[in-house]
Coordinates of C-alpha atoms in Angstrom, one line a residue:
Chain A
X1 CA 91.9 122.8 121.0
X2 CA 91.2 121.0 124.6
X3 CA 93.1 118.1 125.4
X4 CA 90.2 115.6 125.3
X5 CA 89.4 116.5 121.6
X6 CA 93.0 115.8 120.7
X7 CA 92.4 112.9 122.0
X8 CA 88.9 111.5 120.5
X9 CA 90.8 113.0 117.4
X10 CA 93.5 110.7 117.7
X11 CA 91.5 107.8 118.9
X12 CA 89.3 107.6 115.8
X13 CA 92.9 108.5 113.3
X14 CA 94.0 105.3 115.4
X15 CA 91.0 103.1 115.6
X16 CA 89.9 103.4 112.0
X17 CA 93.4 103.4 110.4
X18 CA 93.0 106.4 109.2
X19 CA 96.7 106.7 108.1
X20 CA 97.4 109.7 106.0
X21 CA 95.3 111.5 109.0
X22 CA 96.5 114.0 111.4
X23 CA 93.8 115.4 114.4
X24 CA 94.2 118.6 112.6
X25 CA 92.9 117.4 109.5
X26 CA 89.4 116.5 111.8
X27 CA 86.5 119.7 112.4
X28 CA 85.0 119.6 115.8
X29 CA 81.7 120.3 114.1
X30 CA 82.3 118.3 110.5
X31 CA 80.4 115.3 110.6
X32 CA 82.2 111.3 111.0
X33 CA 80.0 109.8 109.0
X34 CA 78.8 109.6 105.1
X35 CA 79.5 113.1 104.7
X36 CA 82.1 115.0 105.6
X37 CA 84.8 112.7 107.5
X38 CA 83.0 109.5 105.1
X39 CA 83.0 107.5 107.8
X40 CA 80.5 104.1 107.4
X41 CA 78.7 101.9 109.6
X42 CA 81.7 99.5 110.3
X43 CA 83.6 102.6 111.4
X44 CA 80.4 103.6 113.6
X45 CA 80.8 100.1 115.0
X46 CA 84.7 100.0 115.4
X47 CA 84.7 103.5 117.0
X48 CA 82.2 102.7 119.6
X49 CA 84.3 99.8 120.9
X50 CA 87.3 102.2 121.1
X51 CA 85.1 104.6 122.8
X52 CA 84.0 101.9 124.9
X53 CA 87.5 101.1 125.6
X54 CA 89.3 103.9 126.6
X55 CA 86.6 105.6 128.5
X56 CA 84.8 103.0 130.1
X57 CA 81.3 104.5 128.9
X58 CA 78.0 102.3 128.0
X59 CA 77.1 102.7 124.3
X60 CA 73.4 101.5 124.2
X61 CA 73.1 101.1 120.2
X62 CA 69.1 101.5 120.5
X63 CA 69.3 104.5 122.3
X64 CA 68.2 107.0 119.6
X65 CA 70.6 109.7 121.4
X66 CA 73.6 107.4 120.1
X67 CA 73.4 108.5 117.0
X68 CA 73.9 111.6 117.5
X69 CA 77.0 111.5 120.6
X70 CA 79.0 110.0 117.3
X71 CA 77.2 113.2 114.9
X72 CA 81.0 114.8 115.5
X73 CA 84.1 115.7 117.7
X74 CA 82.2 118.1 119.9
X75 CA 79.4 115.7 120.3
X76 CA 81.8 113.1 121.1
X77 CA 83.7 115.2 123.7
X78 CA 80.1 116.5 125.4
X79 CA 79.5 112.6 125.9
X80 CA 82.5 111.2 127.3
X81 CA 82.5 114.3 129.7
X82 CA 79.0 113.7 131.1
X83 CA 79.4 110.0 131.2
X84 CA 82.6 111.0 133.4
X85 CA 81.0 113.1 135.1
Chain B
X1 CA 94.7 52.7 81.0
X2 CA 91.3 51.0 80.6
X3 CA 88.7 54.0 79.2
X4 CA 85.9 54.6 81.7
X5 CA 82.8 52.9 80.7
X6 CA 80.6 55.5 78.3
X7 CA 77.9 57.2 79.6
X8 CA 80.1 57.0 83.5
X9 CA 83.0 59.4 81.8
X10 CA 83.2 62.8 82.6
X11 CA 83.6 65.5 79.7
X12 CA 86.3 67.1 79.6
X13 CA 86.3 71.0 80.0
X14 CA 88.2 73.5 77.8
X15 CA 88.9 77.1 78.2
X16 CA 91.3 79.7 76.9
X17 CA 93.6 81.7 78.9
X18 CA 92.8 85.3 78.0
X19 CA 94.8 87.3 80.7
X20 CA 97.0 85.9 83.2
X21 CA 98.5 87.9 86.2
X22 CA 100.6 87.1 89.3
X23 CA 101.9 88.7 92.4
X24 CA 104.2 87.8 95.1
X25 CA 106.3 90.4 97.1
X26 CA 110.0 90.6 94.8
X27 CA 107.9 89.3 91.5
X28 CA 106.1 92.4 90.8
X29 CA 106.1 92.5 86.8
X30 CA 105.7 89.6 84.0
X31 CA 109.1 89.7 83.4
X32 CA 110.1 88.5 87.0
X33 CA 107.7 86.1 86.8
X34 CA 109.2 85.0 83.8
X35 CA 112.9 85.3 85.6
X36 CA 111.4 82.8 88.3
X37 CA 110.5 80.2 85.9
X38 CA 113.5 80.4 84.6
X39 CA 115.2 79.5 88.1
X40 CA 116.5 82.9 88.0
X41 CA 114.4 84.9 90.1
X42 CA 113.3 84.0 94.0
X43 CA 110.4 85.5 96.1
X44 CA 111.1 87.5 98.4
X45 CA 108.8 88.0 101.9
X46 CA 107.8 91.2 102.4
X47 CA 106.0 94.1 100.4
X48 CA 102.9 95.0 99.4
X49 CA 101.7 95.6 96.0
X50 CA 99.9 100.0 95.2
X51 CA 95.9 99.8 94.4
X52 CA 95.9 103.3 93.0
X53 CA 92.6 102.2 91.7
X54 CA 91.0 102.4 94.9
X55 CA 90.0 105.1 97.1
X56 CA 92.3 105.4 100.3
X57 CA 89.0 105.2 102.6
X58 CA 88.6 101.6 100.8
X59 CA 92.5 100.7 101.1
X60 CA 92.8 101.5 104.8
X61 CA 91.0 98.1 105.7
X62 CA 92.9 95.8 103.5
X63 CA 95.3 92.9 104.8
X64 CA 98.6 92.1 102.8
X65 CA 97.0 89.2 101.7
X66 CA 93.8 90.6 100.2
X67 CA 96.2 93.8 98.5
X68 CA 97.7 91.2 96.2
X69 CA 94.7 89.2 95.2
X70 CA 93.2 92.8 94.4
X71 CA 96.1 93.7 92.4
X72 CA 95.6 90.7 90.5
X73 CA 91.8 91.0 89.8
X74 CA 92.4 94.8 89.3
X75 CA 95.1 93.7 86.2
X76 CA 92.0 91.1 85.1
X77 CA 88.9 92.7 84.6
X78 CA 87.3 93.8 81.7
X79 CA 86.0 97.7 82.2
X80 CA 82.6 96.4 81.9
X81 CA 83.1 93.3 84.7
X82 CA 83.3 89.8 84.7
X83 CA 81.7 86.8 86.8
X84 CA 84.5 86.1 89.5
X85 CA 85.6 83.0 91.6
X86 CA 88.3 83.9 94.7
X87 CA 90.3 80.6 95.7
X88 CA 91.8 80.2 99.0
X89 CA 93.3 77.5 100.9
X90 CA 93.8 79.5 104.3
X91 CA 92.2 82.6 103.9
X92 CA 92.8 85.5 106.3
X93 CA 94.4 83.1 108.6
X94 CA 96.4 86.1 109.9
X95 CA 93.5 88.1 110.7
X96 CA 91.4 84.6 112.2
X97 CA 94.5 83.8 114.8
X98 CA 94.4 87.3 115.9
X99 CA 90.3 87.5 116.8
X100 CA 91.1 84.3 118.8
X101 CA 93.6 85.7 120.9
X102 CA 91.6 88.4 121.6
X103 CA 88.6 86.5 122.5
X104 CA 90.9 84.3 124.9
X105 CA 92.0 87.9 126.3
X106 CA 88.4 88.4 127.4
X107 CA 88.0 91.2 125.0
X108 CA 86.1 92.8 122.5
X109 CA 86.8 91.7 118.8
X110 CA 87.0 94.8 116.0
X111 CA 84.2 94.4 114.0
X112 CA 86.2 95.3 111.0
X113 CA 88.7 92.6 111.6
X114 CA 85.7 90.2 112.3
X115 CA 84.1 91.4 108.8
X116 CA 87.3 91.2 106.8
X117 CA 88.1 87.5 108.4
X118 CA 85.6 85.5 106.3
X119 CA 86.3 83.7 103.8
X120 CA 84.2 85.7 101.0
X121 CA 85.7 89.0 102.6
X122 CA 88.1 89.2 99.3
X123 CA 85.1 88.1 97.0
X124 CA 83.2 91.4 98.9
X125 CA 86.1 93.9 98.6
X126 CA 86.2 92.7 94.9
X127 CA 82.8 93.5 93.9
X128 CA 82.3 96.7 96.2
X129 CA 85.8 98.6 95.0
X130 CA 85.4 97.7 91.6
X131 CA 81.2 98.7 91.6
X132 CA 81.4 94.8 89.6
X133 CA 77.6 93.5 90.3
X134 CA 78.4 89.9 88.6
X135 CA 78.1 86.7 90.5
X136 CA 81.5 86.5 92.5
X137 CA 82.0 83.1 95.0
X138 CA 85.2 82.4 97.4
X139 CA 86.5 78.3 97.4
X140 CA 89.1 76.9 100.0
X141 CA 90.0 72.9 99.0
X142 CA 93.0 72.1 101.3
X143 CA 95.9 71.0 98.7
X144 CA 93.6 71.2 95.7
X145 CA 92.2 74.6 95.9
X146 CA 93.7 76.2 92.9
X147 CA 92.0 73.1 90.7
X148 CA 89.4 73.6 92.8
X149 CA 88.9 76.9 91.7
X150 CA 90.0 76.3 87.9
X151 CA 87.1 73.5 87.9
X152 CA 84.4 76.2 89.7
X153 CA 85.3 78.7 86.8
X154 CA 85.6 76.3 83.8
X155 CA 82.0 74.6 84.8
X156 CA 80.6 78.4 84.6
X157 CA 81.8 78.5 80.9
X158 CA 80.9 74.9 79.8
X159 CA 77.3 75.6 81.8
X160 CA 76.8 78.9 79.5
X161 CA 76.7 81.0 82.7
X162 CA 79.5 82.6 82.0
X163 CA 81.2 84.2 78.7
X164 CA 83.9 84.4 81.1
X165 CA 85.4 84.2 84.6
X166 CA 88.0 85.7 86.6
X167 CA 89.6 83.3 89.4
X168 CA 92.2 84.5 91.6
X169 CA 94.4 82.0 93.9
X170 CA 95.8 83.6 96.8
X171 CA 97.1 82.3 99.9
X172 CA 100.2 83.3 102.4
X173 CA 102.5 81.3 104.9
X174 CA 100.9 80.2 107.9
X175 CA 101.0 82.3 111.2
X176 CA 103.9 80.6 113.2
X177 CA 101.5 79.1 115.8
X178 CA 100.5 76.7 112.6
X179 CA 103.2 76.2 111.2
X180 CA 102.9 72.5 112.1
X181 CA 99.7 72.3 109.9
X182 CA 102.2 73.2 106.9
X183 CA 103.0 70.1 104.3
X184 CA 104.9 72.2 101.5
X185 CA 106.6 75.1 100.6
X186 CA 104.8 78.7 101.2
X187 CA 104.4 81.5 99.2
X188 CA 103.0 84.3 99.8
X189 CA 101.4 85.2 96.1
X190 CA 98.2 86.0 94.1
X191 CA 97.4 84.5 91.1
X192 CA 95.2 85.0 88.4
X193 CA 93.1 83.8 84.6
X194 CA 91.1 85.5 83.2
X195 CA 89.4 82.8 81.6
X196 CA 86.9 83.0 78.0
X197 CA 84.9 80.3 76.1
X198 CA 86.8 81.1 73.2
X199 CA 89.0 84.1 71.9
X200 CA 92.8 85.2 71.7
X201 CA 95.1 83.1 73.9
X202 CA 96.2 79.7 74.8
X203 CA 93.5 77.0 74.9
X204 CA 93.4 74.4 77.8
X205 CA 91.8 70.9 77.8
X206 CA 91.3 69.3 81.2
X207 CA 90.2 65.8 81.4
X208 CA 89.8 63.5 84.4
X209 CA 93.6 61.2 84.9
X210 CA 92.1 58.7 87.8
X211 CA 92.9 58.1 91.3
X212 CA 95.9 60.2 92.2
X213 CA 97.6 60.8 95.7
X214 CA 97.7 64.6 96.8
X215 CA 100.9 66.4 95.5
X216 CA 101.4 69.1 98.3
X217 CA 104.9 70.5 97.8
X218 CA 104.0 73.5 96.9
X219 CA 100.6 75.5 95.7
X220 CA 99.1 74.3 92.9
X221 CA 99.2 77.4 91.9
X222 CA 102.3 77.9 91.3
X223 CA 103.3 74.6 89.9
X224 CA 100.5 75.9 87.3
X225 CA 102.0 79.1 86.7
X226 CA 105.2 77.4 85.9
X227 CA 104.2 75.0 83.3
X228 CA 102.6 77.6 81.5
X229 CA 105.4 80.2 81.4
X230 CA 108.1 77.7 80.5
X231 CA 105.0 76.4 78.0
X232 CA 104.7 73.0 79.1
X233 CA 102.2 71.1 76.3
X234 CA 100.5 68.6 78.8
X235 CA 100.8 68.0 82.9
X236 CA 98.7 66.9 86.0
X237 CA 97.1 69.1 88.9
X238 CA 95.2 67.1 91.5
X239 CA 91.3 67.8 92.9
X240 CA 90.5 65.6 95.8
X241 CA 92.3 62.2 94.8
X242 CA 92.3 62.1 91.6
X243 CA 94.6 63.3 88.8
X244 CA 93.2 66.1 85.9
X245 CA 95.2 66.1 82.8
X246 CA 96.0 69.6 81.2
X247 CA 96.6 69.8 77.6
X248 CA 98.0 73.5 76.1
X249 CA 96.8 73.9 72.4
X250 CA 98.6 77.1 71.1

């Protein structure tokens, strides 16, 4: 695992006190929301301002690409890195 | 005491005390309520009370202050629901001071701690973690809010809106920064009625007493929970200036 999905990982374990959670316990691939991870639309809302946060990106919420740079891990990773970029 | 002229007078409500149920960290169980009213038994300050009936995903979200007013309503309700009224002189305080500072900061609020700041935000975790789809309101009444809430629930049972109501009181200490804003002792508690037209359990009478001046040395709540563990057979709470009578039957 790269650094900068240990990270995301740990931002969203953080962000969405998601106590019992270790970044292990988190698929690159599985997805955050209703299934899989259960994530909901607060979450979708609180992680986004982390995002925001610690990376300095622009989240543009009618952007229909938004949706899916928060599909999963990976998808977050590939955004931050070309937002860096 | 001259009667009020007829036809001016209001009715008097009744009620009987199905269920009760209480919280505070160090009085966990009936019998150290029952210590306490004894003088035997003290709160303590910290703790939280377990919500094994909730999912962990639900839990994650919820403040000290709203685990013990679910606790109570979680002890309460009837497996098929119940109309409910959630009474709160502060609120999430806690959660309100904290959204401040970060505006002042300059930065972005959590939209979760926005969402669980308002006052309902008990009265919404209520009805979504128990699946409960009856009518559910949140009261705040300075000093008075636990009569407050006692006179919300008892006009849904004299109205016939209601077979019956839960109401939960809960409240903590102010944050430091207001602690000048305090005018009594704090406690950091929940509690609860669970309260039926008719049925098993000791029947209330409350009846309007007249212009009273507000009695703020501690919750109202409390002072309630007192009388009727040491079984007091009649006493006063005040609602906004004037005295309400309480008379036990049984």
């Amino acid at each position: 695992m790269n650094d900068l999905h240990h990270e995301i990982k740990q931002l969203i374990i953080d962000s969405l006190d998601l106590e019992d959670m270790t970044p292990a316990d988190i698929d690159n691939t599985e997805p955050l929301f209703v299934d899989g991870l259960g994530l909901d639309s607060i979450d979708a809302l609180e992680l986004g301002l982390a995002i925001k946060k610690q990376y300095g990106v622009t989240l543009d919420a009618s952007d229909s690409d938004t949706k899916r740079h928060f599909a999963c891990v990976d998808n977050l990773v590939s955004f931050v890195k070309s937002q860096q970029n | 005491m001259t009667e009020p002229v007829e036809g001016t007078r209001m009715s008097a409500l009744e009620f009987t005390l199905k269920k009760w149920s209480a919280w505070s960290p160090g009085l966990e169980s009936r019998r150290h309520w029952q210590e306490w009213a004894a003088g035997e038994r003290e709160p303590g300050v910290e703790g939280v009370p377990d919500l094994p009936e909730l999912k962990p995903m639900f839990r994650r979200r919820l403040s000290p202050l709203s685990r013990m007013a679910l606790r109570v309503a979680m002890d309460l309700r009837p497996e098929q629901g119940v109309a409910s009224v959630f009474a709160s002189r502060y609120g999430e305080m806690s959660r309100t001071l904290e959204l401040l500072r970060t505006i002042v900061s300059g930065e972005s609020v959590s939209p979760t701690a926005f969402g669980l700041s308002v006052h309902n935000a008990v009265s919404g975790l209520y009805t979504i973690g128990s699946k409960d789809r009856h009518a559910s309101t949140a009261i705040a009444a300075a000093e008075s809010t636990f009569m407050a809430g006692v006179m919300e629930a008892a006009a849904w049972l004299g109205s016939g809106a209601q077979e019956q109501v839960l109401l939960v009181y809960y409240d903590e200490p102010l944050p430091a920064s207001y602690q000048q804003f305090a005018d009594g002792r704090e406690y950091a508690c929940a509690v609860g009625m669970l309260l039926s037209r008719d049925g098993d359990g000791p029947k209330f009478r409350i009846s309007s007493a007249g212009p009273r001046a507000a009695r703020t040395d501690e919750p109202q709540a409390i002072t309630w929970l007192r009388h009727l563990l040491q079984g007091t057979g009649q006493f006063e709470l005040g609602l906004a200036g004037t005295g309400w009578h309480w008379q036990r039957h049984g």
